[in-house]
mmCIF file of C-alpha atoms in Angstrom:
data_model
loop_
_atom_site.group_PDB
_atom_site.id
_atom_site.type_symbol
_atom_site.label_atom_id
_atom_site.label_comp_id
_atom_site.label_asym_id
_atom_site.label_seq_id
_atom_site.Cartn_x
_atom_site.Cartn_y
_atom_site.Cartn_z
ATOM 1 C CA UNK A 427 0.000 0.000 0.000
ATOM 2 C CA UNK A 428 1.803 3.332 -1.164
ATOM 3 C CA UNK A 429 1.959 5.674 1.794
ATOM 4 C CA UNK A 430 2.043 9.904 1.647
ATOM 5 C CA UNK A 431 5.686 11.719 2.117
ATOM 6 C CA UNK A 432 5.730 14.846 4.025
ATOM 7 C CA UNK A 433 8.623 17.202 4.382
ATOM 8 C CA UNK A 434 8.379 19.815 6.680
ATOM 9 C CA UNK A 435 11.147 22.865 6.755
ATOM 10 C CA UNK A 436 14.160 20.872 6.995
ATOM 11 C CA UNK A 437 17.501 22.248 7.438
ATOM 12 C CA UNK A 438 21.010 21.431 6.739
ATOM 13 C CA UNK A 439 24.176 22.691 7.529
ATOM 14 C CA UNK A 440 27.834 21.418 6.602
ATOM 15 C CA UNK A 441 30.150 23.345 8.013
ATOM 16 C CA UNK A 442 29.147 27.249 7.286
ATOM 17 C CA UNK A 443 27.721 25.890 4.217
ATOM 18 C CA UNK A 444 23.747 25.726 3.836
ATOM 19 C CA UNK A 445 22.572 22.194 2.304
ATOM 20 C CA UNK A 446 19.050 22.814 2.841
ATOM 21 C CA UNK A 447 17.575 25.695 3.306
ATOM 22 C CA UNK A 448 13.529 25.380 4.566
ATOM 23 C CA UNK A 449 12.853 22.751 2.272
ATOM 24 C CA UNK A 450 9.234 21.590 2.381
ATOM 25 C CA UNK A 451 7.141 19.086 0.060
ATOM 26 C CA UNK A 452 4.751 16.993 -0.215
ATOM 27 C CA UNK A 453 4.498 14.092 -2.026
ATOM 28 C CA UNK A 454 1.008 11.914 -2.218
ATOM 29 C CA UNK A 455 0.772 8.476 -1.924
ATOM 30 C CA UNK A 456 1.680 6.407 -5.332
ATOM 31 C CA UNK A 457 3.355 9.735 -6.539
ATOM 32 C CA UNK A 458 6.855 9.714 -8.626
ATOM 33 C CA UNK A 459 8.332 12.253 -7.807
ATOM 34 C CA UNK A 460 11.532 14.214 -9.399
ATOM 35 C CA UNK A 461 14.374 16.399 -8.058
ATOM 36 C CA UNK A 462 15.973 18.475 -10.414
ATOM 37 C CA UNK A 463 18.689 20.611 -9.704
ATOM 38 C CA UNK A 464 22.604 21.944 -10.965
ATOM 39 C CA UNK A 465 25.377 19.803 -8.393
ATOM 40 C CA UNK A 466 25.161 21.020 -5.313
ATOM 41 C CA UNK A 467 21.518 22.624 -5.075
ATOM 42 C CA UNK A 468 20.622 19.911 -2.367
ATOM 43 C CA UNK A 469 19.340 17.056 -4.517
ATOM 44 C CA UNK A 470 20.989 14.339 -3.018
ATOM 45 C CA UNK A 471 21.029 15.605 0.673
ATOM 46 C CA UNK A 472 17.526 15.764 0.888
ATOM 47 C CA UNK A 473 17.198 12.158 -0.808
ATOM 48 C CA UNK A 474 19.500 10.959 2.139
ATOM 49 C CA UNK A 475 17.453 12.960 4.724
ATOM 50 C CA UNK A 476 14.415 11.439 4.162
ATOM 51 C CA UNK A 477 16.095 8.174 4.295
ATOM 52 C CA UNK A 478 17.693 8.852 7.686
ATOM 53 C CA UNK A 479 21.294 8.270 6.192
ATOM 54 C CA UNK A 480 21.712 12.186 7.074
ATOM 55 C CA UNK A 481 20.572 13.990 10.068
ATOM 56 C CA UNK A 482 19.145 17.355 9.722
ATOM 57 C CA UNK A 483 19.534 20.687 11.833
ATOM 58 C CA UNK A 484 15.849 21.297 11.465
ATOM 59 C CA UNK A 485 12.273 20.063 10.162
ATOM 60 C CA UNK A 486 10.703 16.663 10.331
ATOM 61 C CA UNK A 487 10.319 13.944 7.882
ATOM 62 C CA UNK A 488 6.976 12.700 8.298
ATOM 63 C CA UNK A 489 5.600 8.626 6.676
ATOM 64 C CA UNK A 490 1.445 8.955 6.700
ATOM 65 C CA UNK A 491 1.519 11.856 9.378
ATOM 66 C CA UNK A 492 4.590 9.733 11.373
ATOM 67 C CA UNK A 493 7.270 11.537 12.601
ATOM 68 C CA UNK A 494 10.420 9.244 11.346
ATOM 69 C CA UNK A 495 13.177 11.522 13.042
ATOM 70 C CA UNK A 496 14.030 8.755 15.656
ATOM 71 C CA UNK A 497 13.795 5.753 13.549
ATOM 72 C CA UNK A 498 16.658 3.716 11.749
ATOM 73 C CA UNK A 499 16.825 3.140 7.676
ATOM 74 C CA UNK A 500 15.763 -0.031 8.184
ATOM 75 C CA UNK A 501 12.862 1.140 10.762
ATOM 76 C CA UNK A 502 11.770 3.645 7.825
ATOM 77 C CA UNK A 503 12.093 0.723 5.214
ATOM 78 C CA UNK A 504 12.966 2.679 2.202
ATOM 79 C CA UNK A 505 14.228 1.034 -0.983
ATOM 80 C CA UNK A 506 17.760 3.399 -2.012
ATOM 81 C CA UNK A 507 18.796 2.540 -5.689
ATOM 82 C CA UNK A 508 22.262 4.815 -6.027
ATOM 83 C CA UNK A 509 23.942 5.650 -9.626
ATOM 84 C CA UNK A 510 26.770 2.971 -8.843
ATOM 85 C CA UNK A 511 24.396 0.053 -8.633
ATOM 86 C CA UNK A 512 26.164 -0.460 -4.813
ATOM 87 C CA UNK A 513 25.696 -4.557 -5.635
ATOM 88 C CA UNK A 514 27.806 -7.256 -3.980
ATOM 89 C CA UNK A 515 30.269 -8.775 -6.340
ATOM 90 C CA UNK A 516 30.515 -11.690 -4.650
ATOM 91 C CA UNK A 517 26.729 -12.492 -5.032
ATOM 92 C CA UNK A 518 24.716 -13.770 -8.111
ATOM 93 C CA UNK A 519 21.443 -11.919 -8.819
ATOM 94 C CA UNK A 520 19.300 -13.882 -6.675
ATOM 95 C CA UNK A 521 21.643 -13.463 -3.621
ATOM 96 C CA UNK A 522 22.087 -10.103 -4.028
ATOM 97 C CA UNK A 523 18.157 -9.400 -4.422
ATOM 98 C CA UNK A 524 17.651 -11.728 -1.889
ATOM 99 C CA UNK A 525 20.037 -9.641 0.631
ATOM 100 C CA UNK A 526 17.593 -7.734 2.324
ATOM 101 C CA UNK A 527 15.140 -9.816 2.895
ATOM 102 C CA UNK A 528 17.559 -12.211 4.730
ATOM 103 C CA UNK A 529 18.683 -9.478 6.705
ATOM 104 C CA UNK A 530 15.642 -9.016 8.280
ATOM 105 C CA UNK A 531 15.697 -9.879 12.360
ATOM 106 C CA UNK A 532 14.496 -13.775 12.672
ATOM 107 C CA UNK A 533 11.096 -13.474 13.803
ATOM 108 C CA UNK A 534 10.267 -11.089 10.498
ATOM 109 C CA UNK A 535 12.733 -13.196 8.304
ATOM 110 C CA UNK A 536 10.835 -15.368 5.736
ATOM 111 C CA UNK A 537 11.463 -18.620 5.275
ATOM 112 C CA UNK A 538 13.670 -20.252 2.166
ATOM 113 C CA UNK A 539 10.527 -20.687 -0.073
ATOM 114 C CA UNK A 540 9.004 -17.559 0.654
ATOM 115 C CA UNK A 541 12.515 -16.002 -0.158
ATOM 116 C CA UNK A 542 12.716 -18.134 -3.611
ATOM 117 C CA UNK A 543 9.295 -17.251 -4.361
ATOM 118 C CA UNK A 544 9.499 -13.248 -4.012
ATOM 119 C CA UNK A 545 13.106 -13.173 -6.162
ATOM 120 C CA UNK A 546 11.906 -15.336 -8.859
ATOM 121 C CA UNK A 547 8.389 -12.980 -9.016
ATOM 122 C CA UNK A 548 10.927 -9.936 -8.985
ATOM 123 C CA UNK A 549 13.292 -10.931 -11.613
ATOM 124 C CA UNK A 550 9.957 -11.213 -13.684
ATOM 125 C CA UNK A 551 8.747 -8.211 -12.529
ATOM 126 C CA UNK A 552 12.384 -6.418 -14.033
ATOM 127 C CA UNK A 553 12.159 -8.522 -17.029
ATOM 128 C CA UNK A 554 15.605 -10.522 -15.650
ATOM 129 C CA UNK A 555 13.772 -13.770 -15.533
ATOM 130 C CA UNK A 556 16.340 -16.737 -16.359
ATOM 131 C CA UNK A 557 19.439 -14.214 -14.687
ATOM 132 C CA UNK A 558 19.295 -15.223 -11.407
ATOM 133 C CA UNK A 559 22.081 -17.253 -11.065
ATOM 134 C CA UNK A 560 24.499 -14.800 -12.959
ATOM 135 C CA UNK A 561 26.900 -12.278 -11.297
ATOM 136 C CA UNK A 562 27.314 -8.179 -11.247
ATOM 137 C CA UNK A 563 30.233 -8.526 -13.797
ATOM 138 C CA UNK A 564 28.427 -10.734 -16.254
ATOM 139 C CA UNK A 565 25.626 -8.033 -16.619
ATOM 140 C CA UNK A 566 25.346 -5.159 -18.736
ATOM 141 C CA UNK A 567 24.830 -1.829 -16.731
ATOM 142 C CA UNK A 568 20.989 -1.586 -17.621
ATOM 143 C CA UNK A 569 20.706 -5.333 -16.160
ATOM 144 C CA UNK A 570 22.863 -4.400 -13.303
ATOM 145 C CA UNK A 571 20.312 -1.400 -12.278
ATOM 146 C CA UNK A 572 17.369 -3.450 -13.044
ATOM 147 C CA UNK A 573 18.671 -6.187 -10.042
ATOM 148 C CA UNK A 574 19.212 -3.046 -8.000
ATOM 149 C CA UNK A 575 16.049 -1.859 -8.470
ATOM 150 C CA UNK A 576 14.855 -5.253 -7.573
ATOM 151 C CA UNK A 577 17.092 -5.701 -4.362
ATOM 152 C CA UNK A 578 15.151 -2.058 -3.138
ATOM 153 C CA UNK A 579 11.715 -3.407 -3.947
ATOM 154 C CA UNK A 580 12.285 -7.069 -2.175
ATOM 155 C CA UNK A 581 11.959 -5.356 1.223
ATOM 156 C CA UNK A 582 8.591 -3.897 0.265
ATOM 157 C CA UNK A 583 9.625 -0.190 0.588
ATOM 158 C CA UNK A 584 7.254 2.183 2.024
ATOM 159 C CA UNK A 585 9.234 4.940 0.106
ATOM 160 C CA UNK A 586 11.293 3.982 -2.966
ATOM 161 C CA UNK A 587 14.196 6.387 -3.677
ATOM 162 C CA UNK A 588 16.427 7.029 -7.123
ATOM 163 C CA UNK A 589 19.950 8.745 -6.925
ATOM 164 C CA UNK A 590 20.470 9.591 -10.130
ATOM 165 C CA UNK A 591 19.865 5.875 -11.045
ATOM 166 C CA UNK A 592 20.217 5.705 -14.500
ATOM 167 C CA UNK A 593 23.481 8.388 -14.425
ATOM 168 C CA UNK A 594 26.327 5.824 -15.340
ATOM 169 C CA UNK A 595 24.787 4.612 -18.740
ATOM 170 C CA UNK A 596 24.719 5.433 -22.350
ATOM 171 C CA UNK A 597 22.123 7.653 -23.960
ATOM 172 C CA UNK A 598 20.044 4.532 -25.949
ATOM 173 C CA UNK A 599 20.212 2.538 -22.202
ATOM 174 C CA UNK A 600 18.592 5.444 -20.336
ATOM 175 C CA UNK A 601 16.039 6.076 -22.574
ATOM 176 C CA UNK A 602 15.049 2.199 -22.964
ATOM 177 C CA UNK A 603 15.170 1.944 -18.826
ATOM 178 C CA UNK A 604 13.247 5.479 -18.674
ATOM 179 C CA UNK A 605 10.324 4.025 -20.686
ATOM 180 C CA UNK A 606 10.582 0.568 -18.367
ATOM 181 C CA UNK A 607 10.704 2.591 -15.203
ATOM 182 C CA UNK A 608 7.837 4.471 -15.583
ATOM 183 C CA UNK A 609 5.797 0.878 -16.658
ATOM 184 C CA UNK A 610 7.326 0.022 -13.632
ATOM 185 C CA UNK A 611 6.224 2.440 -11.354
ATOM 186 C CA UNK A 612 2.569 2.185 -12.780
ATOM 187 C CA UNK A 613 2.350 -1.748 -11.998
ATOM 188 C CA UNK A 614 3.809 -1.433 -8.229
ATOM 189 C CA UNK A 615 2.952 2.607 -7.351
ATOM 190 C CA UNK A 616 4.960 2.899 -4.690
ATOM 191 C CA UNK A 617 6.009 6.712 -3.146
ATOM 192 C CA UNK A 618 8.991 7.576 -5.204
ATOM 193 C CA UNK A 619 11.373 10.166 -5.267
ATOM 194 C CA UNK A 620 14.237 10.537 -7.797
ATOM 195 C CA UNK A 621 17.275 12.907 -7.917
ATOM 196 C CA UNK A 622 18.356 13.315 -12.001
ATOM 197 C CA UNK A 623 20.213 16.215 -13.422
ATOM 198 C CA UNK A 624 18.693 15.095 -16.316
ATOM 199 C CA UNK A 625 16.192 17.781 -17.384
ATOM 200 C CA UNK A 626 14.433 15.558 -20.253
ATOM 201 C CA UNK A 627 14.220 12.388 -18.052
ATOM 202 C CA UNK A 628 12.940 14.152 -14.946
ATOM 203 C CA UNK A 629 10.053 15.851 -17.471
ATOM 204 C CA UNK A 630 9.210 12.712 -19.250
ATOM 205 C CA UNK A 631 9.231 10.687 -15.853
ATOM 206 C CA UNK A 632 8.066 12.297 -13.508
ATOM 207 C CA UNK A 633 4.232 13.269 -12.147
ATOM 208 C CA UNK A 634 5.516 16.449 -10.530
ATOM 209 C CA UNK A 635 9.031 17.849 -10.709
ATOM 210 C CA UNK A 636 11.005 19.725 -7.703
ATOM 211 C CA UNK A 637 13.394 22.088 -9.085
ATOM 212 C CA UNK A 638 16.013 22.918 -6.152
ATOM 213 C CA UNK A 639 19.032 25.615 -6.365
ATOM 214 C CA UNK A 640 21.072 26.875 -3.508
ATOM 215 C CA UNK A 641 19.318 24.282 -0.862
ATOM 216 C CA UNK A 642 15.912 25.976 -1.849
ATOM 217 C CA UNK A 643 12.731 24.587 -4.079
ATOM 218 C CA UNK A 644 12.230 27.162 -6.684
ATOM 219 C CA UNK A 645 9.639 25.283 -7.934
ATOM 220 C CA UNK A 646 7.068 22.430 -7.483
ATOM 221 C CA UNK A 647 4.575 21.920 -10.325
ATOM 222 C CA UNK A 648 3.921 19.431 -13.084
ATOM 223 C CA UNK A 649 6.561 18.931 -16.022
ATOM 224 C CA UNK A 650 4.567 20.990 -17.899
ATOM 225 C CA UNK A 651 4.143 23.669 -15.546
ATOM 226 C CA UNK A 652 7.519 24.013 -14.437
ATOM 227 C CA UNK A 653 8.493 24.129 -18.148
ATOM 228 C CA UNK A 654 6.115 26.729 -19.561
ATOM 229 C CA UNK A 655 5.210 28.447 -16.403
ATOM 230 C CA UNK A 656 8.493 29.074 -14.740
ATOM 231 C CA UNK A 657 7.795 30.770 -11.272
ATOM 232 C CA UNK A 658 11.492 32.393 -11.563
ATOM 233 C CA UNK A 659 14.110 33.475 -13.791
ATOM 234 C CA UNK A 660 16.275 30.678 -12.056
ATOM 235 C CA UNK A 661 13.346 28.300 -13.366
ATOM 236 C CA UNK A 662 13.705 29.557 -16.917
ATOM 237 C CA UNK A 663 17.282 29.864 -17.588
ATOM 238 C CA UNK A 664 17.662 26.308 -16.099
ATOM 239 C CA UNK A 665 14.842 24.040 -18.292
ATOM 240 C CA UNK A 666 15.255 23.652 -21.363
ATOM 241 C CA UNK A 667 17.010 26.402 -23.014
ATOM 242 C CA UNK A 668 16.369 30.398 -23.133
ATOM 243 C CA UNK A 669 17.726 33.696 -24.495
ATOM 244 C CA UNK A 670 18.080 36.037 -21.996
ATOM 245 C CA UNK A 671 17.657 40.053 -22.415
ATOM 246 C CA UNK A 672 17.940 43.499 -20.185
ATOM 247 C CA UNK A 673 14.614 44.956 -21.025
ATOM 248 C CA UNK A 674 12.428 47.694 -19.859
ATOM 249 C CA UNK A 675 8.308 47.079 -19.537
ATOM 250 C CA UNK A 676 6.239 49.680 -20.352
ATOM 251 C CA UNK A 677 2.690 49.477 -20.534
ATOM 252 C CA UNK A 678 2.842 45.924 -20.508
ATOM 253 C CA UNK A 679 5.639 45.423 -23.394
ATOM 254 C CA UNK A 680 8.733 44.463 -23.560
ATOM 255 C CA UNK A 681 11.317 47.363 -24.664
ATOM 256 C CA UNK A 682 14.833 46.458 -25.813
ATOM 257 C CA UNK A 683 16.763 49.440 -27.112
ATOM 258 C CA UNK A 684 13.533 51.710 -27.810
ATOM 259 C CA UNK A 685 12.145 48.484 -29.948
ATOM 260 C CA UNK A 686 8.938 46.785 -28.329
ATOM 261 C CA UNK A 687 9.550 43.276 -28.506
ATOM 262 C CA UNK A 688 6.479 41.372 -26.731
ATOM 263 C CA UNK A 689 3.055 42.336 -24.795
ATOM 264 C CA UNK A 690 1.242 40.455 -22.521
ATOM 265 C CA UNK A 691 3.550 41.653 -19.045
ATOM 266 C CA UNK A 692 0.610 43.656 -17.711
ATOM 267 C CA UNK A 693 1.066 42.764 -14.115
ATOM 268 C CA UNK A 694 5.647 43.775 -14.313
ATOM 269 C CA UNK A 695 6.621 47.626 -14.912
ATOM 270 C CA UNK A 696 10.205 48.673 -14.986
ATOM 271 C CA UNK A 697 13.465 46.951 -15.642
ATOM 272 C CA UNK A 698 13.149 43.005 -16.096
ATOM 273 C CA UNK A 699 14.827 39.999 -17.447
ATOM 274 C CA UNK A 700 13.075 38.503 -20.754
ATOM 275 C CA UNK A 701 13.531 34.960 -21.615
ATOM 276 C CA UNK A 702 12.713 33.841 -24.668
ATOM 277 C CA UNK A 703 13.036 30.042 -25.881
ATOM 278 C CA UNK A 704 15.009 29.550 -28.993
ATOM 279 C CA UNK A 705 11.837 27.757 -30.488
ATOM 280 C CA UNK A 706 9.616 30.942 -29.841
ATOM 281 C CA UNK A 707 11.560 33.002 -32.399
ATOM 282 C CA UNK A 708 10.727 33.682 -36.322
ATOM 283 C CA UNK A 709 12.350 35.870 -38.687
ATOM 284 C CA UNK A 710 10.246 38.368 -39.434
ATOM 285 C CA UNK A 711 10.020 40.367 -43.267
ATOM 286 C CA UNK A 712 10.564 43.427 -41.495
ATOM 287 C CA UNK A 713 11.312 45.492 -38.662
ATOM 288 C CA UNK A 714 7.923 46.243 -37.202
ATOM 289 C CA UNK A 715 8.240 44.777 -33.845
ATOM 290 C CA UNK A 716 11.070 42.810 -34.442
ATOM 291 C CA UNK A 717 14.934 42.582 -33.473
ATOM 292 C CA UNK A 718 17.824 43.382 -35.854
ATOM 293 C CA UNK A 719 20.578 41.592 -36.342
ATOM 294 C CA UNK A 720 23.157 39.777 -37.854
ATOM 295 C CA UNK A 721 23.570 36.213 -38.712
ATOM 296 C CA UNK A 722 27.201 34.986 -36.689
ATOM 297 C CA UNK A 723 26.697 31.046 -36.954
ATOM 298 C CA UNK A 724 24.477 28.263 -37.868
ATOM 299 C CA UNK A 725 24.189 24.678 -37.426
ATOM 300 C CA UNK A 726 22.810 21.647 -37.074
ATOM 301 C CA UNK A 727 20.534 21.087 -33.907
ATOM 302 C CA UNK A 728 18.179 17.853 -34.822
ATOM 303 C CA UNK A 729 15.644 18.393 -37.228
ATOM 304 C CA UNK A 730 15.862 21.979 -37.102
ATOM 305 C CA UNK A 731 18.888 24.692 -38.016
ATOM 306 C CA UNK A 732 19.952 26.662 -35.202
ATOM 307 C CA UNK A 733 21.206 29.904 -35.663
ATOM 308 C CA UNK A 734 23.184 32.595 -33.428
ATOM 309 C CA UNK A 735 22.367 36.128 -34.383
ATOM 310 C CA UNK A 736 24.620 38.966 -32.803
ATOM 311 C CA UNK A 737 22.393 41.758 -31.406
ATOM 312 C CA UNK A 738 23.921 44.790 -30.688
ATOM 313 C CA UNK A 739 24.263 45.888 -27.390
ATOM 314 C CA UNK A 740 24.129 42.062 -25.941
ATOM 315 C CA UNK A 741 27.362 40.296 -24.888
ATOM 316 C CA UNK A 742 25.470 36.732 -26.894
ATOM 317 C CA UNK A 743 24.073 35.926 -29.741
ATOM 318 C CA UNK A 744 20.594 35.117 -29.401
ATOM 319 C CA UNK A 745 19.566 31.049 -30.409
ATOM 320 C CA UNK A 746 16.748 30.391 -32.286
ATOM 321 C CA UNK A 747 15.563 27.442 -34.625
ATOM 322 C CA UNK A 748 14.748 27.411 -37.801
ATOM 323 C CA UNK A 749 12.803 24.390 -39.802
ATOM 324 C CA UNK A 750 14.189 25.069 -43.107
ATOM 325 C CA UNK A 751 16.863 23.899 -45.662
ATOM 326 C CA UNK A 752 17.767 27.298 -46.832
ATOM 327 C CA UNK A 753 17.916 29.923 -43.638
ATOM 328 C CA UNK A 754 19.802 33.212 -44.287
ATOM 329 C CA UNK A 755 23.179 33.068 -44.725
ATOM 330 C CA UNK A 756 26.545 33.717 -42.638
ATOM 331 C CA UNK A 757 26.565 37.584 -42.103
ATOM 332 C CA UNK A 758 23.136 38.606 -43.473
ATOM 333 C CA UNK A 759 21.263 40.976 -41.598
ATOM 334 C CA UNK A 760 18.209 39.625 -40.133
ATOM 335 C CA UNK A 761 14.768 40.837 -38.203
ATOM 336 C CA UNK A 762 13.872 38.724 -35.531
ATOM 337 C CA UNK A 763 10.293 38.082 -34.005
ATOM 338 C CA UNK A 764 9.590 37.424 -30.497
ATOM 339 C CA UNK A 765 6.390 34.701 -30.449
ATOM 340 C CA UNK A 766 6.274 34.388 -26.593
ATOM 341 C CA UNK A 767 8.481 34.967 -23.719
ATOM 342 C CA UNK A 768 8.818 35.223 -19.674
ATOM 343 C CA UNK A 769 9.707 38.447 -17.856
ATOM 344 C CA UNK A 770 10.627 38.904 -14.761
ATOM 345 C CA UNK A 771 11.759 41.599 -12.399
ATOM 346 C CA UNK A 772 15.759 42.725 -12.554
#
């Protein structure tokens, strides 16, 4: 049964330096979860708090409403998959899935069959059926995380947690594991929480995603509110990609170098930071509400061309895509349209 996650305020301090800073969430029961974050914004710290592997200065940690500051890791029974796997050489697959289970005091130890029994139905469950009496080094890394994964869900986790899990494997792996996790998570729907620096696998995973900087959440919505309603600058500039420019609102529009730009800022006045995706740009015929400038680079960027196009008075080029087999060439002088954007104050 998938239980709710509560964190309330916590604090953390190493040294003079502030690890969290008044972090509270809430995550419901059966929810997944993601943190997203640059290194050192608190990701992992608060993934270790809540597992009791890191005591905090302040703020609880709370299982259905339960206070879990006094009780172990193994009181708290939380499933921890890290990026490095963390399985025992020296074990095959079913041994080292098996691990936790017979680590369990006696009187709550199962018996042989009962052990047997839940491995086999795992290695199923992670599509590792037939593996079981392999070791760590004769697995590829995507079947090494899979028995991981499998080891953290033997003990029946109240909470399942993900440190970067799928950080030490090729681009093709993580995206076939990405799609399998999130089957995954459907069939069992236990509380999970994963820590990815990943910005494309914590949007396509993920019900809601935490976005952390500094030790503080920024942000707490679905992918696809975090993405095109950023609640900060921070927010912006960090998913995904943006083009950043000093402007001036007036009236609700966006004023760079006496050109308006973009309406729709009815509720911001004064000096503010527009950010405008590079896929929200379109060259425009003329120079009626457009940007001038001049073509400095282009190339390939998937289906599309991206170009850079040196603005005067900005230190970079501003990035924009372009679907088209014949854009403007090296040098030309270009007008460039601004389709939507996000201000916010300077």
């Amino acid at each position: 049964m998938s239980i709710s996650l509560a964190i309330e305020n916590l604090e953390k301090n190493f040294g003079a330096y502030p690890a969290l800073r008044d972090v509270s969430l809430e995550v419901a029961p059966g929810e997944l979860v993601a943190l997203l974050g640059p290194s050192g914004s608190g990701k992992t710290t608060l993934l270790r708090a809540i597992a009791g592997l890191e005591q905090t200065d302040a703020g609880r940690v709370l299982f259905d409403g339960h206070d879990m500051r006094a009780m172990s890791l193994r009181e708290r029974r939380i499933g921890f998959v890290f990026q490095s796997y963390a399985l025992f050489r020296h074990l095959n697959v079913f041994e080292n899935i098996a691990f936790g289970l017979r680590s369990r005091p006696r009187r709550e130890r199962p018996n042989e069959s009962a052990i047997r029994s839940s491995v086999l139905a795992l290695l199923d469950l992670v599509q590792l059926d037939g593996l079981d009496t392999r070791f760590p080094g004769q697995l590829s890394g995507g079947q090494r995380q899979r028995v991981a994964l499998a080891r953290a869900l033997a003990i029946e986790p109240q909470v399942l947690l993900l440190d970067e899990p799928f950080g030490a494997l090729d681009a093709k792996v993580r995206k076939d594991l990405r799609r399998w996790l999130r089957e995954l998570h459907a069939r069992t729907g236990h509380t999970t929480l994963f820590v990815t620096h990943d910005q494309e696998e914590a949007l396509e995973l993920s019900d809601r995603v935490a976005i952390l900087n500094q030790g503080r959440i920024e942000q707490v919505g679905t992918p696809d509110e975090v993405y095109d309603q950023p609640a900060s600058g921070f927010v912006c500039g960090f998913l995904g990609e943006a083009n950043k420019l000093p402007v001036q609102i007036v009236d609700g529009t966006a004023i760079y170098d006496g050109k308006l730009l973009l309406g729709g800022f009815a509720h911001h006045s004064g000096a503010a930071s527009l950010y405008v995706r590079p896929q929200r740009i379109a060259l425009s015929h003329d120079g009626h509400a457009a940007l001038p400038g001049r073509v400095a680079a282009i190339r390939r960027h998937g289906p599309f061309k991206r170009l850079e196009i040196a603005v005067a008075g900005l230190e970079k080029p501003i990035e924009f895509d372009l679907l088209s087999n014949t854009p403007p060439n090296c040098g030309e002088e270009v007008y460039l349209r601004f389709l939507e954007g996000h201000a916010f104050p300077a």
